[in-house]
Amino acid sequence: MASIGIAGAGLLGRLLAWQLARAGHCVEVFDPAAGPAPSYDGQGAAAFSAAGMLSPLAELDHAEAGIAALGWRSIALWRDIVEQLGAPESFSQRGSLLLAHRSDRGAAERVLARLGRAPAGWPQAQPLDAAALRALEPALQGVAHAWLLPDEAQVQPPAVLAQLQAQAGEGVRWHWGRPVAQVLPGQVLAADGAALRFDWAIDVRGLGARSAALPLRGVRGETVWLHAPAHGLQRPLRLLHPRHTVYLVPRGPDRLFAGASEIESEDRSPVSLRSAVELMAAAHSVLPDLAEARIERLDRNLRPALPDNAPRTEVQPGLLRINGLFRHGWLMAPALVADALAACALASRKTSKELLHA
């Protein structure tokens, strides 16, 4: 049994704390947030503001195959995690859709060409005619072109984050309202000057860990949360837009989540009129019934990214750092955590088996 200090209580911090507590370790987690609930003020954990799309095939449009491979592993791991949390409704795997209006067919073909470079044995995008699309998603209307990306999945971020924290158990102590200034091997240096010693120190602070050695930048994401009773959408979709890709994700039978993939800006101010109008107009163009939806929240946050947009894991005696998950946090977090815990010899026997079979 090891004593472990974790700086950061976002997705990685909570997933690590839950896994390490299950393995029998004593864990303490430090975070500047006032408590475990989301604040939705652009300052807290970016994971609360995420769509929770597990889309390895779709991410080949922007990312290398290695990131997609982590995503395929993570889908199986997420399924197991939510079952152990007793929240199977927080995970679904029905595939996702790529949609394009008639004028955007050329852009769709370019995206599909990139997806077609997937390694042998990976799923391929499947074209859908009007009848096939109607059978999958009867609520969609006015869509000229559609493709199914099979085997992709989604999780429900707020629910999963709450469960990870609540079910970490007595093996985890949560220090809310306590920011960390630096993480060193075996030490967590709190912003109040305290030097706290552990067998292992883990740094997953996201942008809070930015330094000359870790040149992180923030990438802004903007989202609209909609209350749309009986919207009928069964799976996440991406709609090609003249400026970017817009995604629309079901959050249960009465809520939808609309967002834009990325904006290269560290602006934490509220969502702009332009972004809100574009997101809602794009959603309405494929789901006309959204005209009567109600806007529950306009949200924004910054995701930590390194210059190559790839994650970085650093392991040395007494120290673990994971950062730079960019837009792929929910997509690859479980696989990154499994690999890191195995490298540190901190994984439980069950976690090791999960890693071998993922």
Tab-separated table of C-alpha atoms in Angstrom:
chain	number	residue	atom	x	y	z
A	1	MET	CA	0.000	0.000	0.000
A	2	ALA	CA	1.365	3.416	-1.003
A	3	SER	CA	0.543	6.968	0.045
A	4	ILE	CA	-0.341	9.023	-3.026
A	5	GLY	CA	-0.932	12.732	-3.486
A	6	ILE	CA	-2.834	13.866	-6.579
A	7	ALA	CA	-2.841	17.476	-7.792
A	8	GLY	CA	-6.012	18.050	-9.798
A	9	ALA	CA	-9.555	16.709	-9.377
A	10	GLY	CA	-10.713	16.783	-12.983
A	11	LEU	CA	-11.322	13.691	-15.074
A	12	LEU	CA	-7.826	12.237	-14.690
A	13	GLY	CA	-7.636	13.087	-10.991
A	14	ARG	CA	-10.946	11.448	-10.154
A	15	LEU	CA	-10.301	8.411	-12.318
A	16	LEU	CA	-6.873	7.924	-10.756
A	17	ALA	CA	-8.197	8.407	-7.218
A	18	TRP	CA	-10.990	5.881	-7.765
A	19	GLN	CA	-8.652	3.321	-9.351
A	20	LEU	CA	-5.918	3.737	-6.727
A	21	ALA	CA	-8.364	3.494	-3.824
A	22	ARG	CA	-9.726	0.259	-5.295
A	23	ALA	CA	-6.151	-1.032	-5.415
A	24	GLY	CA	-5.814	-0.398	-1.655
A	25	HIS	CA	-3.691	2.759	-1.667
A	26	CYS	CA	-4.161	5.826	0.557
A	27	VAL	CA	-4.927	8.809	-1.647
A	28	GLU	CA	-5.210	12.543	-1.094
A	29	VAL	CA	-6.487	14.855	-3.846
A	30	PHE	CA	-5.873	18.616	-3.968
A	31	ASP	CA	-7.858	21.026	-6.141
A	32	PRO	CA	-8.594	24.784	-6.134
A	33	ALA	CA	-12.321	24.236	-6.712
A	34	ALA	CA	-14.631	24.935	-3.800
A	35	GLY	CA	-16.120	21.440	-3.974
A	36	PRO	CA	-16.768	18.445	-6.220
A	37	ALA	CA	-19.732	19.971	-8.105
A	38	PRO	CA	-19.192	21.840	-11.397
A	39	SER	CA	-19.202	25.631	-11.409
A	40	TYR	CA	-19.720	26.211	-15.155
A	41	ASP	CA	-17.908	29.548	-14.912
A	42	GLY	CA	-15.117	28.758	-17.365
A	43	GLN	CA	-12.633	28.250	-14.519
A	44	GLY	CA	-13.240	24.721	-13.226
A	45	ALA	CA	-12.492	21.269	-14.594
A	46	ALA	CA	-12.937	21.222	-18.364
A	47	ALA	CA	-14.250	17.652	-18.167
A	48	PHE	CA	-17.623	18.913	-16.883
A	49	SER	CA	-18.039	20.979	-20.052
A	50	ALA	CA	-17.230	18.132	-22.447
A	51	ALA	CA	-19.596	16.223	-24.697
A	52	GLY	CA	-18.347	12.787	-23.617
A	53	MET	CA	-18.152	11.486	-27.191
A	54	LEU	CA	-15.999	8.361	-27.552
A	55	SER	CA	-15.305	8.678	-31.263
A	56	PRO	CA	-11.974	7.114	-32.255
A	57	LEU	CA	-12.856	6.789	-35.938
A	58	ALA	CA	-14.111	10.364	-36.228
A	59	GLU	CA	-10.986	11.699	-34.522
A	60	LEU	CA	-8.844	10.419	-37.394
A	61	ASP	CA	-9.979	13.608	-39.109
A	62	HIS	CA	-7.728	15.553	-36.723
A	63	ALA	CA	-5.530	13.126	-34.785
A	64	GLU	CA	-2.985	10.381	-35.349
A	65	ALA	CA	-3.929	6.703	-35.300
A	66	GLY	CA	-2.238	6.289	-31.910
A	67	ILE	CA	-4.798	8.544	-30.252
A	68	ALA	CA	-7.640	6.671	-31.951
A	69	ALA	CA	-6.153	3.370	-30.745
A	70	LEU	CA	-6.208	4.660	-27.166
A	71	GLY	CA	-9.840	5.577	-27.794
A	72	TRP	CA	-10.834	2.080	-28.922
A	73	ARG	CA	-9.230	0.633	-25.782
A	74	SER	CA	-10.956	3.219	-23.611
A	75	ILE	CA	-14.430	2.390	-24.905
A	76	ALA	CA	-14.182	-1.102	-23.399
A	77	LEU	CA	-12.673	0.313	-20.211
A	78	TRP	CA	-15.432	2.900	-19.862
A	79	ARG	CA	-18.075	0.205	-20.215
A	80	ASP	CA	-16.488	-1.692	-17.326
A	81	ILE	CA	-16.013	1.462	-15.219
A	82	VAL	CA	-19.639	2.613	-15.397
A	83	GLU	CA	-20.826	-0.912	-14.605
A	84	GLN	CA	-18.632	-0.948	-11.497
A	85	LEU	CA	-19.967	2.481	-10.561
A	86	GLY	CA	-23.488	1.072	-10.841
A	87	ALA	CA	-24.359	3.613	-13.517
A	88	PRO	CA	-24.688	1.677	-16.804
A	89	GLU	CA	-27.094	4.339	-18.090
A	90	SER	CA	-24.110	6.719	-18.232
A	91	PHE	CA	-22.620	4.775	-21.161
A	92	SER	CA	-24.059	3.847	-24.547
A	93	GLN	CA	-22.528	2.365	-27.694
A	94	ARG	CA	-24.727	2.778	-30.744
A	95	GLY	CA	-22.209	4.324	-33.116
A	96	SER	CA	-22.285	7.967	-34.191
A	97	LEU	CA	-23.344	9.828	-37.330
A	98	LEU	CA	-21.542	12.144	-39.720
A	99	LEU	CA	-24.018	14.439	-41.505
A	100	ALA	CA	-23.698	16.972	-44.301
A	101	HIS	CA	-26.141	19.230	-46.051
A	102	ARG	CA	-26.136	19.140	-49.843
A	103	SER	CA	-23.754	22.092	-50.188
A	104	ASP	CA	-21.194	20.460	-47.880
A	105	ARG	CA	-20.811	17.139	-49.731
A	106	GLY	CA	-17.280	18.019	-50.872
A	107	ALA	CA	-16.135	18.740	-47.331
A	108	ALA	CA	-17.653	15.456	-46.198
A	109	GLU	CA	-15.766	13.521	-48.855
A	110	ARG	CA	-12.487	15.035	-47.690
A	111	VAL	CA	-13.254	14.018	-44.110
A	112	LEU	CA	-14.233	10.495	-45.200
A	113	ALA	CA	-10.971	10.154	-47.144
A	114	ARG	CA	-9.051	10.814	-43.940
A	115	LEU	CA	-11.206	8.363	-41.981
A	116	GLY	CA	-10.631	5.780	-44.720
A	117	ARG	CA	-6.948	5.649	-43.801
A	118	ALA	CA	-7.801	3.754	-40.604
A	119	PRO	CA	-5.644	0.667	-39.985
A	120	ALA	CA	-6.861	-2.671	-41.303
A	121	GLY	CA	-9.509	-4.231	-39.114
A	122	TRP	CA	-10.909	-0.959	-37.808
A	123	PRO	CA	-14.551	-0.066	-38.524
A	124	GLN	CA	-15.244	1.993	-41.617
A	125	ALA	CA	-17.793	4.746	-42.186
A	126	GLN	CA	-20.971	3.319	-43.691
A	127	PRO	CA	-23.027	5.471	-46.091
A	128	LEU	CA	-26.723	5.728	-45.269
A	129	ASP	CA	-29.499	6.452	-47.722
A	130	ALA	CA	-32.605	8.319	-46.630
A	131	ALA	CA	-34.468	5.173	-45.589
A	132	ALA	CA	-31.557	3.804	-43.571
A	133	LEU	CA	-31.045	7.135	-41.798
A	134	ARG	CA	-34.756	7.378	-41.029
A	135	ALA	CA	-34.675	3.882	-39.533
A	136	LEU	CA	-31.759	4.809	-37.248
A	137	GLU	CA	-32.823	8.342	-36.326
A	138	PRO	CA	-36.447	9.140	-37.217
A	139	ALA	CA	-36.161	12.615	-35.678
A	140	LEU	CA	-33.577	13.825	-38.199
A	141	GLN	CA	-34.898	15.814	-41.153
A	142	GLY	CA	-33.466	17.733	-44.065
A	143	VAL	CA	-30.166	15.846	-44.146
A	144	ALA	CA	-28.815	15.220	-47.635
A	145	HIS	CA	-25.838	13.008	-46.768
A	146	ALA	CA	-25.213	10.703	-43.810
A	147	TRP	CA	-22.718	8.082	-42.708
A	148	LEU	CA	-22.738	5.747	-39.698
A	149	LEU	CA	-19.478	5.481	-37.758
A	150	PRO	CA	-20.027	2.081	-36.146
A	151	ASP	CA	-18.979	1.021	-32.646
A	152	GLU	CA	-18.401	4.556	-31.397
A	153	ALA	CA	-19.862	5.380	-27.987
A	154	GLN	CA	-20.564	8.111	-25.452
A	155	VAL	CA	-20.503	8.690	-21.708
A	156	GLN	CA	-22.370	11.256	-19.612
A	157	PRO	CA	-19.597	13.456	-18.120
A	158	PRO	CA	-21.351	15.148	-15.162
A	159	ALA	CA	-22.829	11.870	-13.937
A	160	VAL	CA	-19.602	9.878	-14.312
A	161	LEU	CA	-17.483	12.565	-12.638
A	162	ALA	CA	-19.892	12.708	-9.698
A	163	GLN	CA	-19.888	8.926	-9.310
A	164	LEU	CA	-16.090	8.623	-9.498
A	165	GLN	CA	-15.736	11.118	-6.669
A	166	ALA	CA	-18.594	9.810	-4.549
A	167	GLN	CA	-17.574	6.159	-4.840
A	168	ALA	CA	-13.846	6.586	-4.308
A	169	GLY	CA	-14.605	5.685	-0.699
A	170	GLU	CA	-12.774	6.214	2.558
A	171	GLY	CA	-9.422	5.534	0.926
A	172	VAL	CA	-9.475	9.039	-0.601
A	173	ARG	CA	-9.303	12.396	1.159
A	174	TRP	CA	-10.432	15.368	-0.940
A	175	HIS	CA	-8.855	18.759	-0.228
A	176	TRP	CA	-11.139	21.281	-1.923
A	177	GLY	CA	-10.163	24.919	-2.122
A	178	ARG	CA	-6.485	24.014	-1.898
A	179	PRO	CA	-4.512	24.845	-5.047
A	180	VAL	CA	-1.115	23.313	-5.719
A	181	ALA	CA	1.914	25.373	-6.727
A	182	GLN	CA	4.278	22.568	-7.762
A	183	VAL	CA	4.542	18.795	-7.872
A	184	LEU	CA	7.911	17.109	-7.313
A	185	PRO	CA	8.939	13.463	-6.802
A	186	GLY	CA	7.219	12.403	-3.613
A	187	GLN	CA	6.025	15.947	-2.840
A	188	VAL	CA	2.975	18.096	-3.422
A	189	LEU	CA	3.780	21.752	-2.713
A	190	ALA	CA	0.555	23.548	-1.840
A	191	ALA	CA	0.042	27.191	-2.773
A	192	ASP	CA	-0.152	28.034	0.947
A	193	GLY	CA	3.485	26.953	1.353
A	194	ALA	CA	2.914	23.503	2.840
A	195	ALA	CA	5.194	20.730	1.549
A	196	LEU	CA	3.279	17.451	1.693
A	197	ARG	CA	5.178	14.196	1.330
A	198	PHE	CA	3.909	10.989	-0.284
A	199	ASP	CA	5.316	7.800	-1.761
A	200	TRP	CA	4.016	9.017	-5.112
A	201	ALA	CA	3.026	12.487	-6.283
A	202	ILE	CA	0.752	12.754	-9.337
A	203	ASP	CA	0.292	15.927	-11.361
A	204	VAL	CA	-2.869	16.097	-13.497
A	205	ARG	CA	-3.630	19.808	-13.109
A	206	GLY	CA	-4.241	20.535	-16.786
A	207	LEU	CA	-3.404	24.158	-17.565
A	208	GLY	CA	-2.466	24.669	-13.929
A	209	ALA	CA	0.706	22.672	-14.593
A	210	ARG	CA	1.922	24.960	-17.396
A	211	SER	CA	5.672	25.656	-17.255
A	212	ALA	CA	8.670	26.151	-19.528
A	213	ALA	CA	9.092	22.366	-19.600
A	214	LEU	CA	5.391	21.796	-20.245
A	215	PRO	CA	4.310	24.465	-22.780
A	216	LEU	CA	0.567	24.006	-22.554
A	217	ARG	CA	-1.963	26.225	-24.269
A	218	GLY	CA	-5.678	26.484	-23.665
A	219	VAL	CA	-8.093	25.576	-26.471
A	220	ARG	CA	-11.549	27.031	-25.978
A	221	GLY	CA	-14.672	24.963	-26.372
A	222	GLU	CA	-18.172	26.478	-26.393
A	223	THR	CA	-21.395	24.579	-25.813
A	224	VAL	CA	-25.151	24.982	-25.556
A	225	TRP	CA	-27.224	22.795	-23.225
A	226	LEU	CA	-30.803	22.389	-24.410
A	227	HIS	CA	-33.942	21.106	-22.726
A	228	ALA	CA	-35.822	19.381	-25.529
A	229	PRO	CA	-38.426	16.913	-24.226
A	230	ALA	CA	-38.764	13.756	-26.323
A	231	HIS	CA	-36.154	14.966	-28.842
A	232	GLY	CA	-35.773	11.390	-30.125
A	233	LEU	CA	-32.042	11.460	-30.927
A	234	GLN	CA	-30.400	8.120	-30.087
A	235	ARG	CA	-26.714	8.672	-30.871
A	236	PRO	CA	-24.192	11.518	-31.178
A	237	LEU	CA	-23.851	13.248	-34.519
A	238	ARG	CA	-21.414	15.574	-36.242
A	239	LEU	CA	-22.708	18.070	-38.766
A	240	LEU	CA	-20.242	19.647	-41.151
A	241	HIS	CA	-20.490	23.418	-40.994
A	242	PRO	CA	-18.929	26.043	-43.287
A	243	ARG	CA	-16.496	27.074	-40.499
A	244	HIS	CA	-16.184	23.949	-38.351
A	245	THR	CA	-17.826	20.714	-37.301
A	246	VAL	CA	-20.780	21.016	-34.919
A	247	TYR	CA	-21.682	18.082	-32.713
A	248	LEU	CA	-25.032	17.276	-31.145
A	249	VAL	CA	-25.165	14.744	-28.322
A	250	PRO	CA	-28.196	13.295	-26.503
A	251	ARG	CA	-28.152	13.599	-22.715
A	252	GLY	CA	-31.069	11.373	-21.898
A	253	PRO	CA	-34.517	11.625	-23.501
A	254	ASP	CA	-35.089	15.315	-22.689
A	255	ARG	CA	-31.729	17.060	-23.084
A	256	LEU	CA	-29.269	17.734	-25.875
A	257	PHE	CA	-25.749	19.092	-25.874
A	258	ALA	CA	-24.443	21.109	-28.838
A	259	GLY	CA	-20.844	22.187	-29.265
A	260	ALA	CA	-18.060	23.201	-31.623
A	261	SER	CA	-14.892	21.137	-31.748
A	262	GLU	CA	-12.222	23.747	-30.946
A	263	ILE	CA	-11.369	27.442	-30.938
A	264	GLU	CA	-7.714	28.487	-30.663
A	265	SER	CA	-8.171	31.006	-27.873
A	266	GLU	CA	-7.572	31.222	-24.115
A	267	ASP	CA	-10.539	33.523	-23.660
A	268	ARG	CA	-12.619	32.389	-20.674
A	269	SER	CA	-15.368	34.980	-21.128
A	270	PRO	CA	-18.997	33.917	-21.753
A	271	VAL	CA	-20.112	32.364	-25.036
A	272	SER	CA	-20.305	34.843	-27.912
A	273	LEU	CA	-23.506	35.630	-29.773
A	274	ARG	CA	-21.951	34.361	-33.010
A	275	SER	CA	-21.042	30.981	-31.536
A	276	ALA	CA	-24.398	30.511	-29.823
A	277	VAL	CA	-26.331	31.349	-32.984
A	278	GLU	CA	-24.173	29.079	-35.164
A	279	LEU	CA	-24.469	26.130	-32.792
A	280	MET	CA	-28.222	26.417	-32.355
A	281	ALA	CA	-28.894	27.083	-36.039
A	282	ALA	CA	-26.851	24.024	-37.027
A	283	ALA	CA	-28.728	21.849	-34.531
A	284	HIS	CA	-32.092	23.219	-35.674
A	285	SER	CA	-31.225	22.535	-39.316
A	286	VAL	CA	-31.295	18.773	-38.697
A	287	LEU	CA	-33.781	18.643	-35.807
A	288	PRO	CA	-36.570	21.125	-36.656
A	289	ASP	CA	-38.441	20.322	-33.438
A	290	LEU	CA	-35.677	22.133	-31.542
A	291	ALA	CA	-37.458	25.376	-32.363
A	292	GLU	CA	-39.335	24.880	-29.081
A	293	ALA	CA	-36.296	23.736	-27.070
A	294	ARG	CA	-35.245	25.820	-24.076
A	295	ILE	CA	-31.658	26.978	-23.499
A	296	GLU	CA	-30.502	25.682	-20.125
A	297	ARG	CA	-26.860	26.754	-20.226
A	298	LEU	CA	-24.281	28.439	-22.416
A	299	ASP	CA	-20.932	27.055	-21.304
A	300	ARG	CA	-17.264	27.402	-22.202
A	301	ASN	CA	-13.947	26.125	-20.931
A	302	LEU	CA	-10.316	25.633	-21.922
A	303	ARG	CA	-8.774	22.255	-22.698
A	304	PRO	CA	-5.019	21.773	-22.122
A	305	ALA	CA	-3.016	21.056	-25.268
A	306	LEU	CA	0.684	20.688	-26.057
A	307	PRO	CA	2.227	21.932	-29.319
A	308	ASP	CA	1.760	18.538	-31.013
A	309	ASN	CA	-1.785	18.112	-29.606
A	310	ALA	CA	-0.734	14.708	-28.228
A	311	PRO	CA	-0.890	13.599	-24.590
A	312	ARG	CA	2.258	13.338	-22.527
A	313	THR	CA	2.866	10.897	-19.669
A	314	GLU	CA	6.023	11.226	-17.569
A	315	VAL	CA	7.033	8.606	-15.023
A	316	GLN	CA	10.027	8.826	-12.725
A	317	PRO	CA	10.564	7.465	-9.211
A	318	GLY	CA	7.890	8.944	-6.979
A	319	LEU	CA	6.369	11.129	-9.707
A	320	LEU	CA	3.694	10.705	-12.387
A	321	ARG	CA	2.536	13.456	-14.733
A	322	ILE	CA	-0.226	13.172	-17.350
A	323	ASN	CA	-1.273	16.181	-19.385
A	324	GLY	CA	-2.045	17.596	-22.812
A	325	LEU	CA	-5.219	15.605	-23.485
A	326	PHE	CA	-6.494	18.416	-25.757
A	327	ARG	CA	-9.984	17.566	-27.071
A	328	HIS	CA	-9.523	13.847	-26.393
A	329	GLY	CA	-9.834	13.676	-22.609
A	330	TRP	CA	-12.873	11.443	-22.318
A	331	LEU	CA	-11.813	9.522	-25.415
A	332	MET	CA	-8.532	8.217	-24.014
A	333	ALA	CA	-8.355	8.868	-20.257
A	334	PRO	CA	-8.981	5.267	-19.077
A	335	ALA	CA	-6.298	3.817	-21.362
A	336	LEU	CA	-3.782	6.501	-20.340
A	337	VAL	CA	-4.512	5.858	-16.663
A	338	ALA	CA	-4.210	2.077	-17.084
A	339	ASP	CA	-0.846	2.444	-18.847
A	340	ALA	CA	0.449	4.935	-16.264
A	341	LEU	CA	-0.548	2.843	-13.254
A	342	ALA	CA	1.046	-0.222	-14.801
A	343	ALA	CA	4.265	1.729	-15.435
A	344	CYS	CA	4.306	2.886	-11.798
A	345	ALA	CA	3.459	-0.620	-10.492
A	346	LEU	CA	0.461	0.905	-8.703
A	347	ALA	CA	-2.280	-1.000	-10.520
A	348	SER	CA	-4.359	-3.608	-8.739
A	349	ARG	CA	-4.443	-7.129	-10.099
A	350	LYS	CA	-7.872	-6.413	-11.606
A	351	THR	CA	-6.633	-3.240	-13.287
A	352	SER	CA	-3.687	-5.133	-14.751
A	353	LYS	CA	-6.026	-7.715	-16.229
A	354	GLU	CA	-8.182	-4.952	-17.691
A	355	LEU	CA	-5.079	-3.485	-19.328
A	356	LEU	CA	-4.044	-6.808	-20.816
A	357	HIS	CA	-7.464	-7.520	-22.293
A	358	ALA	CA	-8.371	-3.982	-23.424
